[in-house]
Tab-separated table of C-alpha atoms in Angstrom:
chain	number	residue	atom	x	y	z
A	1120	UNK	CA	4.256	7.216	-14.044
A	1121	UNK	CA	3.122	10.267	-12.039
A	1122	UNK	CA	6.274	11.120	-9.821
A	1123	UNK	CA	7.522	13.911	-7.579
A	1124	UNK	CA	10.689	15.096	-7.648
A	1125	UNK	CA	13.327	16.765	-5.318
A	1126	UNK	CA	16.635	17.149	-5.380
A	1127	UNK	CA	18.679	15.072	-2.584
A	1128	UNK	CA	21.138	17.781	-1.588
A	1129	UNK	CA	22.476	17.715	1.227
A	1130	UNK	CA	21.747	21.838	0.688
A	1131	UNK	CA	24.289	23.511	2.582
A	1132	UNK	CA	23.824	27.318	3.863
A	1133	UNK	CA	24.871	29.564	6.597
A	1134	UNK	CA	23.210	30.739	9.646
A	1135	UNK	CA	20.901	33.314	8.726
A	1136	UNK	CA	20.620	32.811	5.074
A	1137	UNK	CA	17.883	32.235	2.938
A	1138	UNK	CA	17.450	28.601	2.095
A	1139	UNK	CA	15.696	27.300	-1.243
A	1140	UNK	CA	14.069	23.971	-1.574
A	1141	UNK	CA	12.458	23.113	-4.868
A	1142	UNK	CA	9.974	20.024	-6.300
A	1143	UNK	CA	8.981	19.725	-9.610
A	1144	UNK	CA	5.998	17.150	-10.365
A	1145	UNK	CA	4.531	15.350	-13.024
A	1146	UNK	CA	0.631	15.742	-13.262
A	1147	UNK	CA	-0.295	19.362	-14.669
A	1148	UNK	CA	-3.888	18.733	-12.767
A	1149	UNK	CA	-2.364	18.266	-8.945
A	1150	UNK	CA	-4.662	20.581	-6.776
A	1151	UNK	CA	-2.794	20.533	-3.095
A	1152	UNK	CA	0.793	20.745	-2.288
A	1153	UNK	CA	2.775	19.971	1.175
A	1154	UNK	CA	5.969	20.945	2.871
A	1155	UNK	CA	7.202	18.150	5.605
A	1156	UNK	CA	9.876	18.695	7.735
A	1157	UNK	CA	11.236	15.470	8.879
A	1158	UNK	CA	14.307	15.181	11.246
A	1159	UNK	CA	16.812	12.460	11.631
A	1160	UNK	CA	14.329	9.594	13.752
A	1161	UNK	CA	12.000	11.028	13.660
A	1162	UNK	CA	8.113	11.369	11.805
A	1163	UNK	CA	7.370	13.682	9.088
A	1164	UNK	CA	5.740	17.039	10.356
A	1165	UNK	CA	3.343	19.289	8.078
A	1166	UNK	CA	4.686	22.713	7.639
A	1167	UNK	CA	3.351	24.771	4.693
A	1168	UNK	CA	0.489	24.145	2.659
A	1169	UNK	CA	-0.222	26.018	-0.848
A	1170	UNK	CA	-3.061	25.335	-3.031
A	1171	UNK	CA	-3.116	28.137	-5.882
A	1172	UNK	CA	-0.495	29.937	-8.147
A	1173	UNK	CA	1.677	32.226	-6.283
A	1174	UNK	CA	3.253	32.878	-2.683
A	1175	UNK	CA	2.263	32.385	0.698
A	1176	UNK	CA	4.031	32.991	4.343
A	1177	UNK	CA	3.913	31.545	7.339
A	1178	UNK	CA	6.424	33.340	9.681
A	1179	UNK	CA	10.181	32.520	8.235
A	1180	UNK	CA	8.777	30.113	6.089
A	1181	UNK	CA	7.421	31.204	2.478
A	1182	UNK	CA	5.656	28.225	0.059
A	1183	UNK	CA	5.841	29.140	-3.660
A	1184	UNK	CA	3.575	27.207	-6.367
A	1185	UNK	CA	3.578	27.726	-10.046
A	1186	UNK	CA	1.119	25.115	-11.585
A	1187	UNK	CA	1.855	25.973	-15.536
A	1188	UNK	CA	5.628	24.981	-14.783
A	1189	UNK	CA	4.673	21.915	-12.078
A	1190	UNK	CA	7.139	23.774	-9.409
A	1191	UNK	CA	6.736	24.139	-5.819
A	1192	UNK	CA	9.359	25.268	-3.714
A	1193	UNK	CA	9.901	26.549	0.160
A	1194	UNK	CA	12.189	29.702	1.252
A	1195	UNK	CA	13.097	29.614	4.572
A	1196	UNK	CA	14.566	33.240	5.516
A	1197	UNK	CA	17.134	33.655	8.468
A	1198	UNK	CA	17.812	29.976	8.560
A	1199	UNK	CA	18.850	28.450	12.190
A	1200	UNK	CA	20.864	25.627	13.152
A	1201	UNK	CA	17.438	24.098	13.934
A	1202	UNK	CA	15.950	24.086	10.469
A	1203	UNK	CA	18.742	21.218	9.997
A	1204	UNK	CA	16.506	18.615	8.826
A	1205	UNK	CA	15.204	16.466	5.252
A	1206	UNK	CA	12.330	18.546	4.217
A	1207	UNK	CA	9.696	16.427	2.077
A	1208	UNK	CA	7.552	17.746	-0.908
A	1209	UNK	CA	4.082	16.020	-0.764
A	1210	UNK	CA	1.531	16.403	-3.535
A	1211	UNK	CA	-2.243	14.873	-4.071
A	1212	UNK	CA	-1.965	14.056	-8.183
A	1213	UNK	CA	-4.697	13.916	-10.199
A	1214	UNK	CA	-6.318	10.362	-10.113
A	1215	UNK	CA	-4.436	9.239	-7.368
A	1216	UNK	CA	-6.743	8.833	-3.531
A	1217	UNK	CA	-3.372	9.664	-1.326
A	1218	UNK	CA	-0.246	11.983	-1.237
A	1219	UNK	CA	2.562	11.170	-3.172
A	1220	UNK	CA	5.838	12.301	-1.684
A	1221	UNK	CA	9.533	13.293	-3.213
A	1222	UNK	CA	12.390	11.554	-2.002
A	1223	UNK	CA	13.370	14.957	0.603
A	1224	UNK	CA	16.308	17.620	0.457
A	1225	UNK	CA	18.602	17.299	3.527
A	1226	UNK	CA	19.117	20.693	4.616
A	1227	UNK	CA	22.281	21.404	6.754
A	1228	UNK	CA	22.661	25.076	8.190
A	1229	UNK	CA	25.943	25.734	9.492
A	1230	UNK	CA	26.594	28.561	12.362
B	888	UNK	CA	-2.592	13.169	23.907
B	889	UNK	CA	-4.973	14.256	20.889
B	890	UNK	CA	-1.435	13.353	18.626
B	891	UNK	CA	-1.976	10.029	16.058
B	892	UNK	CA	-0.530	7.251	18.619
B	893	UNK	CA	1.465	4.585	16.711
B	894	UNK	CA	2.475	1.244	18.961
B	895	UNK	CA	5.117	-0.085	19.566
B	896	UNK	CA	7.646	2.442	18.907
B	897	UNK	CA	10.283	-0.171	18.316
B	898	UNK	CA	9.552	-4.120	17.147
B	899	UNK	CA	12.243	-6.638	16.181
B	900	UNK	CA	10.983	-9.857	15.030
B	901	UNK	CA	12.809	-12.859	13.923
B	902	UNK	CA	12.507	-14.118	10.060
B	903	UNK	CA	9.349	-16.030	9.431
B	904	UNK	CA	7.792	-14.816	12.471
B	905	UNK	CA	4.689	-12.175	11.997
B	906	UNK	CA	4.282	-7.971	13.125
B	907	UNK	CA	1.844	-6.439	13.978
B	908	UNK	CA	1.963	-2.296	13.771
B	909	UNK	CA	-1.102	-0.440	15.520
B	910	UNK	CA	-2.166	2.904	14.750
B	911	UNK	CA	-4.830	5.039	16.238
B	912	UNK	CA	-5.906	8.177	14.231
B	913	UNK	CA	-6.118	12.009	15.917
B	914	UNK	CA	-9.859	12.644	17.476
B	915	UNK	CA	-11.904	13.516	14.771
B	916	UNK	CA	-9.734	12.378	11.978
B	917	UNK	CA	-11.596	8.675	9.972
B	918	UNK	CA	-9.274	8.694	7.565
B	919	UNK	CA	-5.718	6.551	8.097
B	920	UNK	CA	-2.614	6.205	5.898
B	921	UNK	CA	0.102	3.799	5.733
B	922	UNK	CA	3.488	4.474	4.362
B	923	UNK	CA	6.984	2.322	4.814
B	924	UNK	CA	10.235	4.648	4.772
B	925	UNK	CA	13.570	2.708	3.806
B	926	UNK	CA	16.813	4.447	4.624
B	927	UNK	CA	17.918	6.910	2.136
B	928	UNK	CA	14.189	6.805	0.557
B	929	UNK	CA	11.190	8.866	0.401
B	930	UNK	CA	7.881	7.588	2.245
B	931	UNK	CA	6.197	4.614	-0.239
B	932	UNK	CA	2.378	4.444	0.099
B	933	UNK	CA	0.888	1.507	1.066
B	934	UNK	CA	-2.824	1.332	2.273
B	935	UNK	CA	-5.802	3.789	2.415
B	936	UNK	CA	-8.107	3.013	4.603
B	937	UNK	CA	-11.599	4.288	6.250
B	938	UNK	CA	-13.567	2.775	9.151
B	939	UNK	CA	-14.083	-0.877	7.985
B	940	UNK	CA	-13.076	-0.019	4.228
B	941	UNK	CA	-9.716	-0.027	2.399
B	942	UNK	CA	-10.122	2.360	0.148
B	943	UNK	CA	-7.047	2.318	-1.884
B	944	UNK	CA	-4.261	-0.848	-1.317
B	945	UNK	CA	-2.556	0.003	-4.453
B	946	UNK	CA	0.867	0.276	-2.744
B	947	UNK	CA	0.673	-2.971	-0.868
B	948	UNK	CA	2.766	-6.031	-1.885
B	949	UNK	CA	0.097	-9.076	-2.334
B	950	UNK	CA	1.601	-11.292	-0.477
B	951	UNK	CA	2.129	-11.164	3.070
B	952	UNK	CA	0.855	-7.890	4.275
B	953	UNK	CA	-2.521	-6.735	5.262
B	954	UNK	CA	-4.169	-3.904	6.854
B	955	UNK	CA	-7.656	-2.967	8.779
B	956	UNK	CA	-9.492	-0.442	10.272
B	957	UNK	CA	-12.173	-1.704	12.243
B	958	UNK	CA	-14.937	-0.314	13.903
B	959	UNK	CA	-13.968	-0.325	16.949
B	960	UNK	CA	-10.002	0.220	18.080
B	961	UNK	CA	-6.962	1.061	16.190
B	962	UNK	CA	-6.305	0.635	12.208
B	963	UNK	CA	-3.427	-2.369	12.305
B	964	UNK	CA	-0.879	-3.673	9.398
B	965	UNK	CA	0.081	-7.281	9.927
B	966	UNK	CA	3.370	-8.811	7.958
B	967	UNK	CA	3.546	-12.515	7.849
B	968	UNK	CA	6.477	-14.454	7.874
B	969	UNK	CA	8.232	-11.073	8.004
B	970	UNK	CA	11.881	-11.178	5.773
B	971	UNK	CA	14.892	-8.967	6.537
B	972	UNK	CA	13.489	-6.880	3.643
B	973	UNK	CA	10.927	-5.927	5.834
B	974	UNK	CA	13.282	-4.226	8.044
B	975	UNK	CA	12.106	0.050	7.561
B	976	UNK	CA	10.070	2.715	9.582
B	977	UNK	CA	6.162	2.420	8.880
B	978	UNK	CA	4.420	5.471	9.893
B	979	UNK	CA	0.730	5.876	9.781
B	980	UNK	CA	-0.964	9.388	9.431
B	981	UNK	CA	-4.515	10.490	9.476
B	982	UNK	CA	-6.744	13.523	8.233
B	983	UNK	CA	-10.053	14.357	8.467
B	984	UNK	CA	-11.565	13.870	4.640
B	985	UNK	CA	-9.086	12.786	2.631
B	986	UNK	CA	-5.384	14.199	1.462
B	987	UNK	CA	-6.735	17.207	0.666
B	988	UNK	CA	-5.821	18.754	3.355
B	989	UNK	CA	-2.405	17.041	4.682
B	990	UNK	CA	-1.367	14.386	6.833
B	991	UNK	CA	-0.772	14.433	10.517
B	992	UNK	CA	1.918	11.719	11.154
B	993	UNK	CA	2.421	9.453	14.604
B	994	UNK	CA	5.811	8.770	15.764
B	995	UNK	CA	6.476	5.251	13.414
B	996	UNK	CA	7.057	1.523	14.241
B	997	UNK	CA	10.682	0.731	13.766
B	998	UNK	CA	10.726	-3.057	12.478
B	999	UNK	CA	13.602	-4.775	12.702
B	1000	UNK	CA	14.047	-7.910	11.133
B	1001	UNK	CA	16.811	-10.778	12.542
């Protein structure tokens, strides 16, 4: 079964640390890759996309994919109260029409 | 409001009785998702659909549930004879040509079962 997988945390840092979310996934020929941020009640919102091997930024947040080991993962630099939230790995496998999403990491930032 | 509009935002239905969850997809965007989100879980697929095609149902149950995306008006998943089982957040999300791309979410339809 093709899965994606994230660890549950809760992942605890402190204000204006770096945090470190990682996903591992199961299909070696996945193409597209997708951060969510999804707060308590609320829907999941897109943050970070990555499509080839290596790094790419987007302000605080940086998206890191490296396809020969099936790991994506999300830094988020000078974390804030706000970043608080479950953050959701979403990846399009190979044979499969829709995105298939991890279970989230609960990030808690402490000031 | 160019958002995807979910309706109603909260629904509480008593056992045996049926829901109906409307979603209408961003301007632009033909392509609409359905996913159910227990407590504690991650979002579980459920129905792919296009203007007047399912595409992909694969994460439906059989029984009881059904979705469509007509031509005209909002995509809409009906439960019959809903069970406290039922009870979870279903959120629809839409792109413009397929997952490529991402997902934009609505808000969700809260069911409740009693």
């Amino acid at each position: 079964q093709k899965e994606v997988e994230q660890n549950s945390g809760p992942l605890s840092v402190p204000e204006g640390a770096i945090a470190s979310l990682n996903c591992t996934y199961s299909d070696r020929g996945s193409q597209s890759f997708f951060w969510y941020r999804q707060y308590s009640g609320k829907s999941p919102e897109l943050i970070m996309s990555i499509y080839s091997n290596g790094d790419k930024e987007d302000g605080r947040f940086t998206a890191q994919l490296n396809k020969a080991s099936q790991y994506v993962s999300l830094l988020i630099r000078d974390s804030q109260p706000s970043d608080s939230a479950t953050y959701l790995c979403a990846v399009n496998l190979s044979g499969y029409s829709t995105l298939t999403f991890g279970k989230g990491t609960m990030l808690l930032v402490s000031p | 409001n160019a958002g995807v509009m979910q309706n109603p935002r909260h629904l509480v239905r008593r056992r045996g009785q049926e829901a109906r969850l409307r979603c209408s997809p961003m301007k632009g965007h033909s392509h609409v998702y359905w996913y159910r989100q227990l407590p504690e879980e991650g979002l579980k697929f459920m129905v792919y659909l296009q203007k007047e095609n399912i595409i992909d149902e694969s994460g439906m149950p059989k029984e009881r549930f059904s979705a469509e995306f007509p031509k005209e008006g909002p995509s809409i998943l009906r439960i019959q004879q809903v069970v406290r089982g039922d009870s979870a957040a279903y959120f629809c999300a839409s792109s413009p040509d397929g997952p490529n791309y991402g997902y934009t979410f609505g808000s969700g339809t809260r069911l409740t079962v009693v």
